[in-house]
Amino acid sequence: MASSYSVYIDEAGDLGINRGTQWFILGAAIVKKENEKQIRAKLNSIRTVLNCKEIHFRQLRHFEKRAYVVNQIVSEPFQFCCVVMDTTKVKLTPKDKGANKSVLLYNYACRYLLERVSWLLRDLNQKGDVMLSSRGTSRDKELITYIQDILIARTDNQIKPVFEKISSKTAASWDMLQLADVCATSVFMAYEISSNFQFLLPCFAHKLAPKFYRYNNVTLLNYGLKYFSPEMKPNRSYFVDNSPCSKE
């Protein structure tokens, strides 16, 4: 069966443990290939209105511009999955000592993410090609090799046999990766307290809620939204106390 879906993966946040951001999000936008032309036309329209060459959500400095982007893409046909990590609560095992922590954690997050994307494609009885957001370093090739030769090839994880081609491009050269950036960064802003103003911005993620993968169209947690470990899920008070518009 030829691949009829594309899976665009991008991240938001910094995995530098105890020196980066508190939260790290790895997300995937899952798009039926026949719908890509329509979505790319919408992204192009957004760039025209914003007068920019690339939609980099975190670099949009005005709330209204971010709101415009989200309001425009939420009606487009795609789904989204993400892994949410609180980097301050990461616990590594003794066997992981000496390893590059950032690479190790990214690989773990990638496994969790691809598991969930594979469940979605399994539910649809479809196959997909994966495109990673390129860093322009040797890490791109390492990650592709890791996905192909370890994650997909092994049987001791829950990744279903639904993936075909694995590749990477920069978001500037392939605009569909900008869709994944908007979604991942929207989730990041719902968790990361702004360093400038000391509050969260959950409204973008809330607006995108209908795009999250839900098992049987109901269950979100551990499907469309997966915490890296259970203890990383914040209490409700975290969102209420740090969101400027939350109701008590």
PDB file of C-alpha atoms in Angstrom:
ATOM      1  CA  MET A   1       0.000   0.000   0.000  1.00  0.00           C
ATOM      2  CA  ALA A   2       1.437   3.360  -1.027  1.00  0.00           C
ATOM      3  CA  SER A   3       1.612   6.101   1.607  1.00  0.00           C
ATOM      4  CA  SER A   4      -1.412   8.360   1.491  1.00  0.00           C
ATOM      5  CA  TYR A   5      -0.514  10.483   4.537  1.00  0.00           C
ATOM      6  CA  SER A   6       2.368  12.769   5.457  1.00  0.00           C
ATOM      7  CA  VAL A   7       3.582  13.203   9.034  1.00  0.00           C
ATOM      8  CA  TYR A   8       5.335  16.512   9.756  1.00  0.00           C
ATOM      9  CA  ILE A   9       7.336  16.604  12.993  1.00  0.00           C
ATOM     10  CA  ASP A  10       8.616  19.708  14.756  1.00  0.00           C
ATOM     11  CA  GLU A  11       9.446  20.765  18.289  1.00  0.00           C
ATOM     12  CA  ALA A  12       9.016  23.704  20.636  1.00  0.00           C
ATOM     13  CA  GLY A  13      11.189  24.446  23.640  1.00  0.00           C
ATOM     14  CA  ASP A  14      14.758  23.584  24.559  1.00  0.00           C
ATOM     15  CA  LEU A  15      15.890  20.212  25.917  1.00  0.00           C
ATOM     16  CA  GLY A  16      18.899  21.637  27.765  1.00  0.00           C
ATOM     17  CA  ILE A  17      18.149  20.033  31.138  1.00  0.00           C
ATOM     18  CA  ASN A  18      18.102  22.673  33.905  1.00  0.00           C
ATOM     19  CA  ARG A  19      19.382  25.309  31.493  1.00  0.00           C
ATOM     20  CA  GLY A  20      16.790  25.371  28.711  1.00  0.00           C
ATOM     21  CA  THR A  21      13.038  25.849  28.904  1.00  0.00           C
ATOM     22  CA  GLN A  22      11.004  24.057  31.540  1.00  0.00           C
ATOM     23  CA  TRP A  23       8.743  22.507  28.922  1.00  0.00           C
ATOM     24  CA  PHE A  24       9.578  20.699  25.712  1.00  0.00           C
ATOM     25  CA  ILE A  25       7.001  19.709  23.106  1.00  0.00           C
ATOM     26  CA  LEU A  26       7.507  17.300  20.223  1.00  0.00           C
ATOM     27  CA  GLY A  27       4.557  17.350  17.863  1.00  0.00           C
ATOM     28  CA  ALA A  28       3.352  15.819  14.616  1.00  0.00           C
ATOM     29  CA  ALA A  29       0.840  17.182  12.124  1.00  0.00           C
ATOM     30  CA  ILE A  30      -0.749  14.304  10.214  1.00  0.00           C
ATOM     31  CA  VAL A  31      -2.095  15.275   6.797  1.00  0.00           C
ATOM     32  CA  LYS A  32      -3.746  13.333   3.998  1.00  0.00           C
ATOM     33  CA  LYS A  33      -1.607  13.954   0.925  1.00  0.00           C
ATOM     34  CA  GLU A  34      -4.555  14.898  -1.246  1.00  0.00           C
ATOM     35  CA  ASN A  35      -5.285  17.769   1.181  1.00  0.00           C
ATOM     36  CA  GLU A  36      -1.784  19.253   1.173  1.00  0.00           C
ATOM     37  CA  LYS A  37      -2.389  21.561  -1.788  1.00  0.00           C
ATOM     38  CA  GLN A  38      -5.330  23.131   0.038  1.00  0.00           C
ATOM     39  CA  ILE A  39      -3.390  23.567   3.283  1.00  0.00           C
ATOM     40  CA  ARG A  40      -0.344  24.986   1.514  1.00  0.00           C
ATOM     41  CA  ALA A  41      -2.580  27.535  -0.192  1.00  0.00           C
ATOM     42  CA  LYS A  42      -3.914  28.563   3.237  1.00  0.00           C
ATOM     43  CA  LEU A  43      -0.374  28.857   4.646  1.00  0.00           C
ATOM     44  CA  ASN A  44       0.620  30.987   1.667  1.00  0.00           C
ATOM     45  CA  SER A  45      -2.404  33.220   2.241  1.00  0.00           C
ATOM     46  CA  ILE A  46      -1.410  33.628   5.904  1.00  0.00           C
ATOM     47  CA  ARG A  47       2.149  34.578   4.962  1.00  0.00           C
ATOM     48  CA  THR A  48       0.802  37.150   2.521  1.00  0.00           C
ATOM     49  CA  VAL A  49      -1.400  38.772   5.168  1.00  0.00           C
ATOM     50  CA  LEU A  50       1.434  38.772   7.722  1.00  0.00           C
ATOM     51  CA  ASN A  51       3.965  39.869   5.097  1.00  0.00           C
ATOM     52  CA  CYS A  52       6.469  37.181   6.066  1.00  0.00           C
ATOM     53  CA  LYS A  53       8.394  34.486   4.199  1.00  0.00           C
ATOM     54  CA  GLU A  54       8.007  31.865   6.920  1.00  0.00           C
ATOM     55  CA  ILE A  55       5.497  31.259   9.699  1.00  0.00           C
ATOM     56  CA  HIS A  56       7.625  30.808  12.814  1.00  0.00           C
ATOM     57  CA  PHE A  57       4.954  30.970  15.516  1.00  0.00           C
ATOM     58  CA  ARG A  58       7.151  31.819  18.477  1.00  0.00           C
ATOM     59  CA  GLN A  59       8.705  34.743  16.611  1.00  0.00           C
ATOM     60  CA  LEU A  60       5.331  36.370  15.939  1.00  0.00           C
ATOM     61  CA  ARG A  61       5.371  39.098  18.573  1.00  0.00           C
ATOM     62  CA  HIS A  62       1.747  40.201  18.503  1.00  0.00           C
ATOM     63  CA  PHE A  63      -1.105  38.246  20.063  1.00  0.00           C
ATOM     64  CA  GLU A  64      -3.381  39.222  17.180  1.00  0.00           C
ATOM     65  CA  LYS A  65      -1.010  37.751  14.594  1.00  0.00           C
ATOM     66  CA  ARG A  66      -0.783  34.455  16.454  1.00  0.00           C
ATOM     67  CA  ALA A  67      -4.544  34.367  16.893  1.00  0.00           C
ATOM     68  CA  TYR A  68      -5.006  35.024  13.183  1.00  0.00           C
ATOM     69  CA  VAL A  69      -2.717  32.118  12.252  1.00  0.00           C
ATOM     70  CA  VAL A  70      -4.501  29.666  14.547  1.00  0.00           C
ATOM     71  CA  ASN A  71      -7.968  30.823  13.487  1.00  0.00           C
ATOM     72  CA  GLN A  72      -6.989  30.281   9.862  1.00  0.00           C
ATOM     73  CA  ILE A  73      -5.492  26.788  10.175  1.00  0.00           C
ATOM     74  CA  VAL A  74      -7.992  25.245  12.594  1.00  0.00           C
ATOM     75  CA  SER A  75     -10.514  24.741   9.802  1.00  0.00           C
ATOM     76  CA  GLU A  76      -8.004  22.846   7.642  1.00  0.00           C
ATOM     77  CA  PRO A  77      -8.071  19.016   7.378  1.00  0.00           C
ATOM     78  CA  PHE A  78      -5.268  17.646   9.568  1.00  0.00           C
ATOM     79  CA  GLN A  79      -4.749  16.001  12.957  1.00  0.00           C
ATOM     80  CA  PHE A  80      -2.114  16.529  15.619  1.00  0.00           C
ATOM     81  CA  CYS A  81      -0.285  14.467  18.257  1.00  0.00           C
ATOM     82  CA  CYS A  82       2.286  15.651  20.761  1.00  0.00           C
ATOM     83  CA  VAL A  83       4.537  14.561  23.604  1.00  0.00           C
ATOM     84  CA  VAL A  84       4.816  16.961  26.555  1.00  0.00           C
ATOM     85  CA  MET A  85       7.925  16.928  28.759  1.00  0.00           C
ATOM     86  CA  ASP A  86       8.700  18.852  31.947  1.00  0.00           C
ATOM     87  CA  THR A  87      12.488  18.988  31.751  1.00  0.00           C
ATOM     88  CA  THR A  88      12.765  19.729  35.484  1.00  0.00           C
ATOM     89  CA  LYS A  89      11.260  16.332  36.310  1.00  0.00           C
ATOM     90  CA  VAL A  90      13.355  14.168  34.025  1.00  0.00           C
ATOM     91  CA  LYS A  91      14.784  11.088  35.714  1.00  0.00           C
ATOM     92  CA  LEU A  92      17.471   9.108  33.917  1.00  0.00           C
ATOM     93  CA  THR A  93      18.433   5.567  34.834  1.00  0.00           C
ATOM     94  CA  PRO A  94      22.010   4.561  35.777  1.00  0.00           C
ATOM     95  CA  LYS A  95      22.460   2.886  32.371  1.00  0.00           C
ATOM     96  CA  ASP A  96      21.909   6.271  30.714  1.00  0.00           C
ATOM     97  CA  LYS A  97      24.887   7.891  32.452  1.00  0.00           C
ATOM     98  CA  GLY A  98      27.446   9.239  30.020  1.00  0.00           C
ATOM     99  CA  ALA A  99      24.943   9.573  27.202  1.00  0.00           C
ATOM    100  CA  ASN A 100      24.058  12.895  25.574  1.00  0.00           C
ATOM    101  CA  LYS A 101      20.981  13.704  27.646  1.00  0.00           C
ATOM    102  CA  SER A 102      19.337  15.956  25.074  1.00  0.00           C
ATOM    103  CA  VAL A 103      19.712  13.354  22.309  1.00  0.00           C
ATOM    104  CA  LEU A 104      18.562  10.560  24.598  1.00  0.00           C
ATOM    105  CA  LEU A 105      15.429  12.405  25.705  1.00  0.00           C
ATOM    106  CA  TYR A 106      14.595  13.537  22.174  1.00  0.00           C
ATOM    107  CA  ASN A 107      14.854   9.920  21.004  1.00  0.00           C
ATOM    108  CA  TYR A 108      12.541   8.749  23.794  1.00  0.00           C
ATOM    109  CA  ALA A 109      10.053  11.494  22.947  1.00  0.00           C
ATOM    110  CA  CYS A 110      10.262  10.563  19.267  1.00  0.00           C
ATOM    111  CA  ARG A 111       9.415   6.974  20.114  1.00  0.00           C
ATOM    112  CA  TYR A 112       6.345   8.012  22.117  1.00  0.00           C
ATOM    113  CA  LEU A 113       5.237  10.349  19.356  1.00  0.00           C
ATOM    114  CA  LEU A 114       5.626   7.831  16.539  1.00  0.00           C
ATOM    115  CA  GLU A 115       3.757   5.233  18.579  1.00  0.00           C
ATOM    116  CA  ARG A 116       0.738   7.499  18.747  1.00  0.00           C
ATOM    117  CA  VAL A 117       0.918   8.588  15.138  1.00  0.00           C
ATOM    118  CA  SER A 118       1.107   4.934  14.135  1.00  0.00           C
ATOM    119  CA  TRP A 119      -2.047   4.202  16.146  1.00  0.00           C
ATOM    120  CA  LEU A 120      -3.859   6.969  14.290  1.00  0.00           C
ATOM    121  CA  LEU A 121      -2.725   5.649  10.906  1.00  0.00           C
ATOM    122  CA  ARG A 122      -3.660   2.128  12.015  1.00  0.00           C
ATOM    123  CA  ASP A 123      -7.146   3.375  12.885  1.00  0.00           C
ATOM    124  CA  LEU A 124      -7.370   4.863   9.384  1.00  0.00           C
ATOM    125  CA  ASN A 125      -5.873   1.725   7.773  1.00  0.00           C
ATOM    126  CA  GLN A 126      -3.323   3.950   6.036  1.00  0.00           C
ATOM    127  CA  LYS A 127       0.451   4.362   5.711  1.00  0.00           C
ATOM    128  CA  GLY A 128       2.452   7.551   6.062  1.00  0.00           C
ATOM    129  CA  ASP A 129       5.741   9.222   5.166  1.00  0.00           C
ATOM    130  CA  VAL A 130       7.562  11.078   7.951  1.00  0.00           C
ATOM    131  CA  MET A 131       9.260  14.431   7.425  1.00  0.00           C
ATOM    132  CA  LEU A 132      11.389  15.863  10.228  1.00  0.00           C
ATOM    133  CA  SER A 133      12.237  19.517  10.702  1.00  0.00           C
ATOM    134  CA  SER A 134      15.903  19.703   9.764  1.00  0.00           C
ATOM    135  CA  ARG A 135      18.578  21.297  11.951  1.00  0.00           C
ATOM    136  CA  GLY A 136      21.093  21.317   9.120  1.00  0.00           C
ATOM    137  CA  THR A 137      23.554  19.196  11.139  1.00  0.00           C
ATOM    138  CA  SER A 138      24.696  15.582  11.302  1.00  0.00           C
ATOM    139  CA  ARG A 139      21.936  15.042  13.840  1.00  0.00           C
ATOM    140  CA  ASP A 140      19.410  14.963  10.953  1.00  0.00           C
ATOM    141  CA  LYS A 141      20.934  11.818   9.489  1.00  0.00           C
ATOM    142  CA  GLU A 142      21.410  10.266  12.936  1.00  0.00           C
ATOM    143  CA  LEU A 143      17.738  10.756  13.766  1.00  0.00           C
ATOM    144  CA  ILE A 144      16.559   9.306  10.446  1.00  0.00           C
ATOM    145  CA  THR A 145      18.795   6.269  10.998  1.00  0.00           C
ATOM    146  CA  TYR A 146      17.508   5.906  14.569  1.00  0.00           C
ATOM    147  CA  ILE A 147      13.881   5.958  13.403  1.00  0.00           C
ATOM    148  CA  GLN A 148      14.450   3.584  10.503  1.00  0.00           C
ATOM    149  CA  ASP A 149      16.865   1.082  12.034  1.00  0.00           C
ATOM    150  CA  ILE A 150      15.840   1.095  15.675  1.00  0.00           C
ATOM    151  CA  LEU A 151      12.338   2.419  16.268  1.00  0.00           C
ATOM    152  CA  ILE A 152      10.592   1.019  13.214  1.00  0.00           C
ATOM    153  CA  ALA A 153      12.672  -2.141  12.922  1.00  0.00           C
ATOM    154  CA  ARG A 154      12.327  -3.255  16.542  1.00  0.00           C
ATOM    155  CA  THR A 155       9.352  -5.130  17.971  1.00  0.00           C
ATOM    156  CA  ASP A 156       9.714  -4.116  21.639  1.00  0.00           C
ATOM    157  CA  ASN A 157       7.751  -0.888  21.243  1.00  0.00           C
ATOM    158  CA  GLN A 158       4.195  -0.072  20.195  1.00  0.00           C
ATOM    159  CA  ILE A 159       4.969   1.461  16.813  1.00  0.00           C
ATOM    160  CA  LYS A 160       2.738  -0.140  14.200  1.00  0.00           C
ATOM    161  CA  PRO A 161       4.137  -0.991  10.725  1.00  0.00           C
ATOM    162  CA  VAL A 162       2.614   2.006   8.980  1.00  0.00           C
ATOM    163  CA  PHE A 163       5.610   4.188   8.097  1.00  0.00           C
ATOM    164  CA  GLU A 164       7.356   4.273   4.747  1.00  0.00           C
ATOM    165  CA  LYS A 165       9.796   7.075   3.813  1.00  0.00           C
ATOM    166  CA  ILE A 166      11.656   9.028   6.524  1.00  0.00           C
ATOM    167  CA  SER A 167      13.259  12.327   5.489  1.00  0.00           C
ATOM    168  CA  SER A 168      14.077  15.828   6.734  1.00  0.00           C
ATOM    169  CA  LYS A 169      13.804  19.368   5.365  1.00  0.00           C
ATOM    170  CA  THR A 170      13.972  22.857   6.789  1.00  0.00           C
ATOM    171  CA  ALA A 171      10.729  24.647   7.603  1.00  0.00           C
ATOM    172  CA  ALA A 172      11.828  27.465   5.326  1.00  0.00           C
ATOM    173  CA  SER A 173      12.087  25.113   2.348  1.00  0.00           C
ATOM    174  CA  TRP A 174       8.926  23.086   3.028  1.00  0.00           C
ATOM    175  CA  ASP A 175       6.000  25.053   4.363  1.00  0.00           C
ATOM    176  CA  MET A 176       3.988  22.107   5.681  1.00  0.00           C
ATOM    177  CA  LEU A 177       6.515  21.868   8.506  1.00  0.00           C
ATOM    178  CA  GLN A 178       5.334  25.328   9.526  1.00  0.00           C
ATOM    179  CA  LEU A 179       1.954  23.770  10.308  1.00  0.00           C
ATOM    180  CA  ALA A 180       3.642  21.442  12.811  1.00  0.00           C
ATOM    181  CA  ASP A 181       5.555  24.417  14.248  1.00  0.00           C
ATOM    182  CA  VAL A 182       2.344  26.381  14.878  1.00  0.00           C
ATOM    183  CA  CYS A 183       0.710  23.435  16.640  1.00  0.00           C
ATOM    184  CA  ALA A 184       3.727  22.443  18.754  1.00  0.00           C
ATOM    185  CA  THR A 185       4.418  26.038  19.781  1.00  0.00           C
ATOM    186  CA  SER A 186       0.759  26.601  20.672  1.00  0.00           C
ATOM    187  CA  VAL A 187       0.994  23.689  23.110  1.00  0.00           C
ATOM    188  CA  PHE A 188       4.329  25.005  24.406  1.00  0.00           C
ATOM    189  CA  MET A 189       2.755  28.397  25.169  1.00  0.00           C
ATOM    190  CA  ALA A 190      -0.004  26.652  27.112  1.00  0.00           C
ATOM    191  CA  TYR A 191       2.624  25.154  29.462  1.00  0.00           C
ATOM    192  CA  GLU A 192       5.643  27.475  29.528  1.00  0.00           C
ATOM    193  CA  ILE A 193       5.338  30.555  31.742  1.00  0.00           C
ATOM    194  CA  SER A 194       6.421  33.591  29.730  1.00  0.00           C
ATOM    195  CA  SER A 195       9.775  34.915  30.892  1.00  0.00           C
ATOM    196  CA  ASN A 196       8.696  38.479  30.083  1.00  0.00           C
ATOM    197  CA  PHE A 197       5.212  38.624  31.596  1.00  0.00           C
ATOM    198  CA  GLN A 198       5.045  35.546  33.853  1.00  0.00           C
ATOM    199  CA  PHE A 199       1.854  33.950  32.557  1.00  0.00           C
ATOM    200  CA  LEU A 200       0.690  31.214  30.204  1.00  0.00           C
ATOM    201  CA  LEU A 201      -1.076  31.623  26.874  1.00  0.00           C
ATOM    202  CA  PRO A 202      -3.357  28.563  26.640  1.00  0.00           C
ATOM    203  CA  CYS A 203      -5.861  30.061  24.196  1.00  0.00           C
ATOM    204  CA  PHE A 204      -4.041  28.935  21.032  1.00  0.00           C
ATOM    205  CA  ALA A 205      -3.891  25.293  22.133  1.00  0.00           C
ATOM    206  CA  HIS A 206      -7.527  25.445  23.244  1.00  0.00           C
ATOM    207  CA  LYS A 207      -8.526  26.724  19.813  1.00  0.00           C
ATOM    208  CA  LEU A 208      -6.663  23.832  18.194  1.00  0.00           C
ATOM    209  CA  ALA A 209      -8.258  21.244  20.498  1.00  0.00           C
ATOM    210  CA  PRO A 210     -10.482  19.760  17.729  1.00  0.00           C
ATOM    211  CA  LYS A 211      -7.369  18.848  15.726  1.00  0.00           C
ATOM    212  CA  PHE A 212      -5.873  16.589  18.440  1.00  0.00           C
ATOM    213  CA  TYR A 213      -6.050  12.843  17.838  1.00  0.00           C
ATOM    214  CA  ARG A 214      -8.597  11.195  20.100  1.00  0.00           C
ATOM    215  CA  TYR A 215      -8.967   7.439  20.264  1.00  0.00           C
ATOM    216  CA  ASN A 216     -12.519   6.555  19.185  1.00  0.00           C
ATOM    217  CA  ASN A 217     -12.987  10.337  18.869  1.00  0.00           C
ATOM    218  CA  VAL A 218     -13.114  10.544  22.679  1.00  0.00           C
ATOM    219  CA  THR A 219      -9.877   9.803  24.555  1.00  0.00           C
ATOM    220  CA  LEU A 220      -7.219  12.525  24.278  1.00  0.00           C
ATOM    221  CA  LEU A 221      -4.747  11.768  27.096  1.00  0.00           C
ATOM    222  CA  ASN A 222      -2.053   9.284  26.062  1.00  0.00           C
ATOM    223  CA  TYR A 223      -3.195   9.541  22.452  1.00  0.00           C
ATOM    224  CA  GLY A 224      -3.194  13.054  20.991  1.00  0.00           C
ATOM    225  CA  LEU A 225      -1.466  14.364  24.113  1.00  0.00           C
ATOM    226  CA  LYS A 226       1.090  12.196  25.875  1.00  0.00           C
ATOM    227  CA  TYR A 227       3.034  13.235  28.969  1.00  0.00           C
ATOM    228  CA  PHE A 228       6.601  11.953  28.894  1.00  0.00           C
ATOM    229  CA  SER A 229       5.942  10.478  32.342  1.00  0.00           C
ATOM    230  CA  PRO A 230       2.778  10.626  34.514  1.00  0.00           C
ATOM    231  CA  GLU A 231       4.289  12.880  37.190  1.00  0.00           C
ATOM    232  CA  MET A 232       4.870  15.580  34.576  1.00  0.00           C
ATOM    233  CA  LYS A 233       1.152  16.297  34.279  1.00  0.00           C
ATOM    234  CA  PRO A 234       0.573  19.602  36.141  1.00  0.00           C
ATOM    235  CA  ASN A 235      -2.180  20.146  38.673  1.00  0.00           C
ATOM    236  CA  ARG A 236      -5.130  22.182  37.455  1.00  0.00           C
ATOM    237  CA  SER A 237      -4.005  24.998  39.750  1.00  0.00           C
ATOM    238  CA  TYR A 238      -0.868  25.437  37.627  1.00  0.00           C
ATOM    239  CA  PHE A 239      -3.010  26.536  34.691  1.00  0.00           C
ATOM    240  CA  VAL A 240      -5.531  28.501  36.746  1.00  0.00           C
ATOM    241  CA  ASP A 241      -2.902  30.422  38.718  1.00  0.00           C
ATOM    242  CA  ASN A 242      -0.743  31.261  35.707  1.00  0.00           C
ATOM    243  CA  SER A 243      -3.314  31.966  33.000  1.00  0.00           C
ATOM    244  CA  PRO A 244      -4.486  35.603  32.713  1.00  0.00           C
ATOM    245  CA  CYS A 245      -8.013  34.656  31.629  1.00  0.00           C
ATOM    246  CA  SER A 246      -8.721  31.495  33.652  1.00  0.00           C
ATOM    247  CA  LYS A 247     -11.879  31.223  35.692  1.00  0.00           C
ATOM    248  CA  GLU A 248     -11.594  30.217  39.325  1.00  0.00           C
TER     249      GLU A 248
END
